[in-house]
PDB file of N, CA and C in Angstrom:
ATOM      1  N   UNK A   3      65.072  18.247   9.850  1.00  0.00           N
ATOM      2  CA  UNK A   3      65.360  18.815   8.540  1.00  0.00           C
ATOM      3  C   UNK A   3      65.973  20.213   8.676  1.00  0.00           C
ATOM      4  N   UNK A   4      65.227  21.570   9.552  1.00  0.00           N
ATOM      5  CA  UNK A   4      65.902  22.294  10.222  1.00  0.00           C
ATOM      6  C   UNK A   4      67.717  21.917  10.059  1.00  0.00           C
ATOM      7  N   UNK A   5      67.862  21.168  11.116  1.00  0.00           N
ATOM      8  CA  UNK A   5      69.304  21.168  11.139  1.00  0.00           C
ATOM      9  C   UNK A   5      70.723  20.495  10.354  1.00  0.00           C
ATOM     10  N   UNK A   6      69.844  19.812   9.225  1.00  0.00           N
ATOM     11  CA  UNK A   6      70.699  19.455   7.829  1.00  0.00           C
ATOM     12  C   UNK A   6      70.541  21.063   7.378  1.00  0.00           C
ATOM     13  N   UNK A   7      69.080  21.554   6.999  1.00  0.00           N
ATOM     14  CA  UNK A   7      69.108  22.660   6.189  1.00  0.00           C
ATOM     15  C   UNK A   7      70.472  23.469   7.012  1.00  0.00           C
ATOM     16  N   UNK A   8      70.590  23.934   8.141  1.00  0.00           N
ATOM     17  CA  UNK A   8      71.536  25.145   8.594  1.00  0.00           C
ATOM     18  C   UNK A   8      72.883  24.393   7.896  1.00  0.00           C
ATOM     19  N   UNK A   9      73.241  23.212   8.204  1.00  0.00           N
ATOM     20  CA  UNK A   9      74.528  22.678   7.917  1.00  0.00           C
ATOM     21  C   UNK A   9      74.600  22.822   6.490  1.00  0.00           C
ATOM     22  N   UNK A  10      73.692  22.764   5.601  1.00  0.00           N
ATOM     23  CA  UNK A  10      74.222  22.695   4.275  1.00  0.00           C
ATOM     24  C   UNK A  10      74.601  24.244   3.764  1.00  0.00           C
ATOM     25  N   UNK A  11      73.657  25.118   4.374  1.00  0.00           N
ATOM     26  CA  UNK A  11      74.226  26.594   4.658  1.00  0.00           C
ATOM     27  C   UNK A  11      75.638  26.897   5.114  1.00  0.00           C
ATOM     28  N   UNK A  12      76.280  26.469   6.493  1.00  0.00           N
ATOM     29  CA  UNK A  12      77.302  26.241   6.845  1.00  0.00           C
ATOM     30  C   UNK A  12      78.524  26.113   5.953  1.00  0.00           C
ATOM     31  N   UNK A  13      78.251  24.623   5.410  1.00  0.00           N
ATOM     32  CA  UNK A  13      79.339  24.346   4.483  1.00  0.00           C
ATOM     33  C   UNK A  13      79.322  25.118   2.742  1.00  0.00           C
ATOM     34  N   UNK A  14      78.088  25.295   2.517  1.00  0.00           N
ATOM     35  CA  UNK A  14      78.158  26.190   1.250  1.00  0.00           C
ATOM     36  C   UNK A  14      79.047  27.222   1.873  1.00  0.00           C
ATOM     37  N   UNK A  15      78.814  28.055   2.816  1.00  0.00           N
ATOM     38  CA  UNK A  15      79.211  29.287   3.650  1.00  0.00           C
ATOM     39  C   UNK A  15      81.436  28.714   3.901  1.00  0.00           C
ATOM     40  N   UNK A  16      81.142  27.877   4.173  1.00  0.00           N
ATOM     41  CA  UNK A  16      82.859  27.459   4.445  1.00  0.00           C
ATOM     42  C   UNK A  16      83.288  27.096   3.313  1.00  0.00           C
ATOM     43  N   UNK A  17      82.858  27.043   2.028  1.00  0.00           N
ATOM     44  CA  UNK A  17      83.174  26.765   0.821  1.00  0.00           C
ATOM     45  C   UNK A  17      83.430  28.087   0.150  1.00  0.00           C
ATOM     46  N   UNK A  18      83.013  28.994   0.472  1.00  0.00           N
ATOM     47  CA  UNK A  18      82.398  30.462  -0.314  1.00  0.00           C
ATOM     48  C   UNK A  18      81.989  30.865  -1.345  1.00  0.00           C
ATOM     49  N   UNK A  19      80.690  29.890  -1.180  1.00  0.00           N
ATOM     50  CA  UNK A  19      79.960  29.222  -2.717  1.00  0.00           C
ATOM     51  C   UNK A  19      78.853  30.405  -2.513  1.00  0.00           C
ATOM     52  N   UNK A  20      78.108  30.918  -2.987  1.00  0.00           N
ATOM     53  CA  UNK A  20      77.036  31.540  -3.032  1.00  0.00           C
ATOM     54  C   UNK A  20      75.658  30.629  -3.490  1.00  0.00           C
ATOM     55  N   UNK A  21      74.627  30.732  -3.072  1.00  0.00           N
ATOM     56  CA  UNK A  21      73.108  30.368  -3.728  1.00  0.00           C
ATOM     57  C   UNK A  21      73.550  30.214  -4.899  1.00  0.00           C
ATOM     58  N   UNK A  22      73.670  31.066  -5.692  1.00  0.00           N
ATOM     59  CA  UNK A  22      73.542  31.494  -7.390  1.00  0.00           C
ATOM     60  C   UNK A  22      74.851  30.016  -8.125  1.00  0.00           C
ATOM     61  N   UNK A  23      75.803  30.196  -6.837  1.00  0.00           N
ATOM     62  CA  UNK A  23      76.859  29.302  -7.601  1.00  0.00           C
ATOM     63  C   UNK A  23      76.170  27.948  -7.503  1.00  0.00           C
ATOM     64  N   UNK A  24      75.669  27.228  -6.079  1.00  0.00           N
ATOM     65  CA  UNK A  24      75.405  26.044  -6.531  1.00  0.00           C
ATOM     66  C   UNK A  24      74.627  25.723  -7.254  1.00  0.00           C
ATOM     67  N   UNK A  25      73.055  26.776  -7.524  1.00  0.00           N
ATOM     68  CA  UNK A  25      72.534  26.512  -8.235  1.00  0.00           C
ATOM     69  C   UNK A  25      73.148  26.382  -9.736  1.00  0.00           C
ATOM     70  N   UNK A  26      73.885  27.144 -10.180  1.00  0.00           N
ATOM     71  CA  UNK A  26      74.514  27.563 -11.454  1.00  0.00           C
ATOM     72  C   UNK A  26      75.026  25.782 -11.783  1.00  0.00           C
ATOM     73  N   UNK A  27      76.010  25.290 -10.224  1.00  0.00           N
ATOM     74  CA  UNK A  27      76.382  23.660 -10.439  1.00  0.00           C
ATOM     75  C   UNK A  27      75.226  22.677 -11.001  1.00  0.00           C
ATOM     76  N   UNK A  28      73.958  22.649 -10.137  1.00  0.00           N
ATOM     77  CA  UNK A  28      73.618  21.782 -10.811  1.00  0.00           C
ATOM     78  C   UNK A  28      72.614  22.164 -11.772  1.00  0.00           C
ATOM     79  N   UNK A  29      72.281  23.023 -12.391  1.00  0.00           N
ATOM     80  CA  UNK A  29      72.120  23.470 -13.645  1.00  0.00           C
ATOM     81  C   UNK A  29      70.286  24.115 -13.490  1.00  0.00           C
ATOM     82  N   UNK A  30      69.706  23.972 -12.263  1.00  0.00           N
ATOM     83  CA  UNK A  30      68.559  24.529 -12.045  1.00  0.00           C
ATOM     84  C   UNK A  30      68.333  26.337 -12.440  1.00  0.00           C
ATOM     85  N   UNK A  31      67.148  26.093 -13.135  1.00  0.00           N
ATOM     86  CA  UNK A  31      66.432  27.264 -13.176  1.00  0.00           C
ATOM     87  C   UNK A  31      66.487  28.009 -12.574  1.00  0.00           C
ATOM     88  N   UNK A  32      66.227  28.042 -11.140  1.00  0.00           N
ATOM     89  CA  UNK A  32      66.120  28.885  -9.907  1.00  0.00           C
ATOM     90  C   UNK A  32      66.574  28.182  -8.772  1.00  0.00           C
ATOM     91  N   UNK A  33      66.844  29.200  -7.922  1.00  0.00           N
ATOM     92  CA  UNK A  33      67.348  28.911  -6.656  1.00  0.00           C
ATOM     93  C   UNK A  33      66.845  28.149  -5.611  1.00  0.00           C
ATOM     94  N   UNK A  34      64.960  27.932  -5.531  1.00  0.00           N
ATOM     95  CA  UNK A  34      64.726  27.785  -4.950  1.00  0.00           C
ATOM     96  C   UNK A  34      64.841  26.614  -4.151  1.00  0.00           C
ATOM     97  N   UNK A  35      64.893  25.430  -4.717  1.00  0.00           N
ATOM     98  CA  UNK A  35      65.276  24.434  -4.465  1.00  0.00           C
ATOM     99  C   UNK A  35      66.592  24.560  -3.258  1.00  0.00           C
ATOM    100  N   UNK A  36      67.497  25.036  -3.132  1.00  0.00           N
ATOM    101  CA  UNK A  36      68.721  25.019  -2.307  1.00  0.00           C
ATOM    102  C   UNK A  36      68.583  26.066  -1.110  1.00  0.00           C
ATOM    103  N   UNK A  37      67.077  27.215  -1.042  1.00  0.00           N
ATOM    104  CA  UNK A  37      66.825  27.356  -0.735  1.00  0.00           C
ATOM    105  C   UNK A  37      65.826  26.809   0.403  1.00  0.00           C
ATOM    106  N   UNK A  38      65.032  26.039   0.339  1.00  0.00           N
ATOM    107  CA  UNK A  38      64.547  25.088   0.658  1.00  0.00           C
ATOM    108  C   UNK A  38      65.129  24.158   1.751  1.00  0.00           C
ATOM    109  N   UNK A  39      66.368  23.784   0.811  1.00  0.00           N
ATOM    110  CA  UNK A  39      67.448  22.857   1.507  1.00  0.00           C
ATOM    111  C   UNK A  39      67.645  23.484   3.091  1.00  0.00           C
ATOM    112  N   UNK A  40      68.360  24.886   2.559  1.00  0.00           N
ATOM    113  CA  UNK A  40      68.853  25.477   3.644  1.00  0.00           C
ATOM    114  C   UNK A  40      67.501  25.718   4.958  1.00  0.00           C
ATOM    115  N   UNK A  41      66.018  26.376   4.552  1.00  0.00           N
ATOM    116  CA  UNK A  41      65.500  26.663   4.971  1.00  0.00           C
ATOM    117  C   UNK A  41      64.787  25.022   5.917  1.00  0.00           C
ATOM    118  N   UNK A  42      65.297  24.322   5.581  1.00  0.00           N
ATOM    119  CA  UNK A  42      64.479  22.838   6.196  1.00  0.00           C
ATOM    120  C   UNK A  42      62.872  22.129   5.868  1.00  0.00           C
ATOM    121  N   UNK A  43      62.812  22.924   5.022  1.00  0.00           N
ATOM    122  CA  UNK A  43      61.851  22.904   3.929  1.00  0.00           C
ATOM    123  C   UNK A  43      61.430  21.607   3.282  1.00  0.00           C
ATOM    124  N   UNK A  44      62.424  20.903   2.890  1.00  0.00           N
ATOM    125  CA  UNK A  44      63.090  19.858   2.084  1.00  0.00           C
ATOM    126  C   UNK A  44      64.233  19.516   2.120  1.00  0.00           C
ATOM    127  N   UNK A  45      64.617  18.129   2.054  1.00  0.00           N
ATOM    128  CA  UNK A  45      66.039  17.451   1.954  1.00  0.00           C
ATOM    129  C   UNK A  45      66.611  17.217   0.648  1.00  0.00           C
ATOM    130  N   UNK A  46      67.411  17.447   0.298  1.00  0.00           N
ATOM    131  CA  UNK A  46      67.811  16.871  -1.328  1.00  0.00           C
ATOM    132  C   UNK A  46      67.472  15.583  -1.267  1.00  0.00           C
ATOM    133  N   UNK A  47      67.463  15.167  -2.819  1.00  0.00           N
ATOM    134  CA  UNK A  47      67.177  13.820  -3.220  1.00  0.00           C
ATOM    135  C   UNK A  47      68.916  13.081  -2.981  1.00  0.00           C
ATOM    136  N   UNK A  48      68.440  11.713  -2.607  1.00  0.00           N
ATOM    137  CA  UNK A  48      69.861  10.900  -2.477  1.00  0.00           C
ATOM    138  C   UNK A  48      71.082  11.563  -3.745  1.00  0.00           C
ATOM    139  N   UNK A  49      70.579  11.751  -4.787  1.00  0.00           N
ATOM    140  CA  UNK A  49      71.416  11.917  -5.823  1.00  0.00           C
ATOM    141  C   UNK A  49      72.089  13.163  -5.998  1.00  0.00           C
ATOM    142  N   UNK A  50      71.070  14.691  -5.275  1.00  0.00           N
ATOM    143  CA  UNK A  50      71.428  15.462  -5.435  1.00  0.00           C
ATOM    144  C   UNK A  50      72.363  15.408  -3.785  1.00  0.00           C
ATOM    145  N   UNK A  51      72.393  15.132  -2.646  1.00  0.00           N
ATOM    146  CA  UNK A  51      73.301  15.118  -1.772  1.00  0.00           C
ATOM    147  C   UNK A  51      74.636  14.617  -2.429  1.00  0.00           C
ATOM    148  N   UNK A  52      75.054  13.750  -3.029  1.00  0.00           N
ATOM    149  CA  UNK A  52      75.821  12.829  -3.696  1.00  0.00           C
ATOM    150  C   UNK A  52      76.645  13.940  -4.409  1.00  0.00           C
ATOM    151  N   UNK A  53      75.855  14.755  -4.775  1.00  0.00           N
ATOM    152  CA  UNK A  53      76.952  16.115  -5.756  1.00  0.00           C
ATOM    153  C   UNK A  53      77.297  16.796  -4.470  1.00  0.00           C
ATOM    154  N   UNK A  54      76.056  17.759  -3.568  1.00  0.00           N
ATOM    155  CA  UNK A  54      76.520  18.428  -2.484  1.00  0.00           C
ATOM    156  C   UNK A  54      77.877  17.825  -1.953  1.00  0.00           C
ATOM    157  N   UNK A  55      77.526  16.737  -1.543  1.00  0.00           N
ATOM    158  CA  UNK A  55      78.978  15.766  -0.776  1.00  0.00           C
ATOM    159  C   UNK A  55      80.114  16.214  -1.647  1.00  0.00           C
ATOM    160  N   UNK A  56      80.308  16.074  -3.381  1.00  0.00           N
ATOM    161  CA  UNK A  56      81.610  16.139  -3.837  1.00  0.00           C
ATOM    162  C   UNK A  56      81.633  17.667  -4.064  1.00  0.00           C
ATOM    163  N   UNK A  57      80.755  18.764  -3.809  1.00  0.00           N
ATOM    164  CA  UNK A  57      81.136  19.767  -4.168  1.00  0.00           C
ATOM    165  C   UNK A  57      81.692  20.763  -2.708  1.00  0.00           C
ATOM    166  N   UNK A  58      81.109  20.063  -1.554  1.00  0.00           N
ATOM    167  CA  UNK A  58      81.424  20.374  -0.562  1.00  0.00           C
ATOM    168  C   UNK A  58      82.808  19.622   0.167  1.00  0.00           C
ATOM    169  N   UNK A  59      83.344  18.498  -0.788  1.00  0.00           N
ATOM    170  CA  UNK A  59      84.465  17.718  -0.206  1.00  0.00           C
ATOM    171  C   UNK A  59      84.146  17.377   0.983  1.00  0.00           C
ATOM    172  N   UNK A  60      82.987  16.485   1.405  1.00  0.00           N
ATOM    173  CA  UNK A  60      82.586  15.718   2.503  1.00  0.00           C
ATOM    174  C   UNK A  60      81.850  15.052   2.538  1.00  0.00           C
ATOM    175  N   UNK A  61      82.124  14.077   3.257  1.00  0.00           N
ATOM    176  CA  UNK A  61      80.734  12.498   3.102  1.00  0.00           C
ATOM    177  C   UNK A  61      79.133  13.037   3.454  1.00  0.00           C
ATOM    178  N   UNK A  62      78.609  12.413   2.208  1.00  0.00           N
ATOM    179  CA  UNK A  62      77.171  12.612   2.947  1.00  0.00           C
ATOM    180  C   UNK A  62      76.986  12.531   4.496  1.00  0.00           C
ATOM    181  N   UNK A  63      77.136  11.668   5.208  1.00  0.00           N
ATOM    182  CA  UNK A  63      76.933  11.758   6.793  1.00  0.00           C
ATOM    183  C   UNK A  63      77.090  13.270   7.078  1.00  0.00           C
ATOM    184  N   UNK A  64      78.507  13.532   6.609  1.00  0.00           N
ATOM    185  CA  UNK A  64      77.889  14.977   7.293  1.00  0.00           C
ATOM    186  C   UNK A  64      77.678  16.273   6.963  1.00  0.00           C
ATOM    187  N   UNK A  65      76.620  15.799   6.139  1.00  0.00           N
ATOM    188  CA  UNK A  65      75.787  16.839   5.128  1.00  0.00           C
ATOM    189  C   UNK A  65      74.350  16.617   6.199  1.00  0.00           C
ATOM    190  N   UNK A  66      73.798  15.259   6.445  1.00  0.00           N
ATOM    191  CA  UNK A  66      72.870  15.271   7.424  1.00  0.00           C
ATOM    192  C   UNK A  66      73.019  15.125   8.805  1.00  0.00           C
ATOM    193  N   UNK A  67      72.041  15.872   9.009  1.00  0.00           N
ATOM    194  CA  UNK A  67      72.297  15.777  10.984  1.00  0.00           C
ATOM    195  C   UNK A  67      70.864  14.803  11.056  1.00  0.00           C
ATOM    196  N   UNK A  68      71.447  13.582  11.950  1.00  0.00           N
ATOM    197  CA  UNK A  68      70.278  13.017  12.584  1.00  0.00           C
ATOM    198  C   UNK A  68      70.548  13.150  13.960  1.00  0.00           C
ATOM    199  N   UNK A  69      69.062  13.390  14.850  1.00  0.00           N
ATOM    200  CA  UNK A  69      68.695  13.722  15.966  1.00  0.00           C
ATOM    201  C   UNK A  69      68.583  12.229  16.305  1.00  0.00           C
TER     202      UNK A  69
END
């Protein structure tokens, strides 16, 4: 989980999206959630990768890293 979380950091980061922006996308309260993401904390739900993927312009696959 670790190493999806860094990658989704990564590509937010190669996007030059900020925390505040994706959260702002999918319409959450707070950040923490994408925080999380990044921190390896938690994985998004199938549905919320599904946006990551189109907001990051890349297939889920490689949004996750499997070991």
């Amino acid at each position: 989980m670790r190493a999806t979380g860094k990658n989704i950091e990564s590509l937010r980061k190669q996007k030059n999206l900020s925390v505040k922006g994706i959260q702002a996308f999918f319409g959450f309260d707070s950040p923490q959630a994408i925080y999380k993401w990044q921190w390896g904390d938690s994985l998004p739900s199938i549905d919320n990768l599904v946006v990551l993927a189109t907001v990051f312009e890349v297939s889920i696959m490689n949004i996750l890293v499997i070991d």
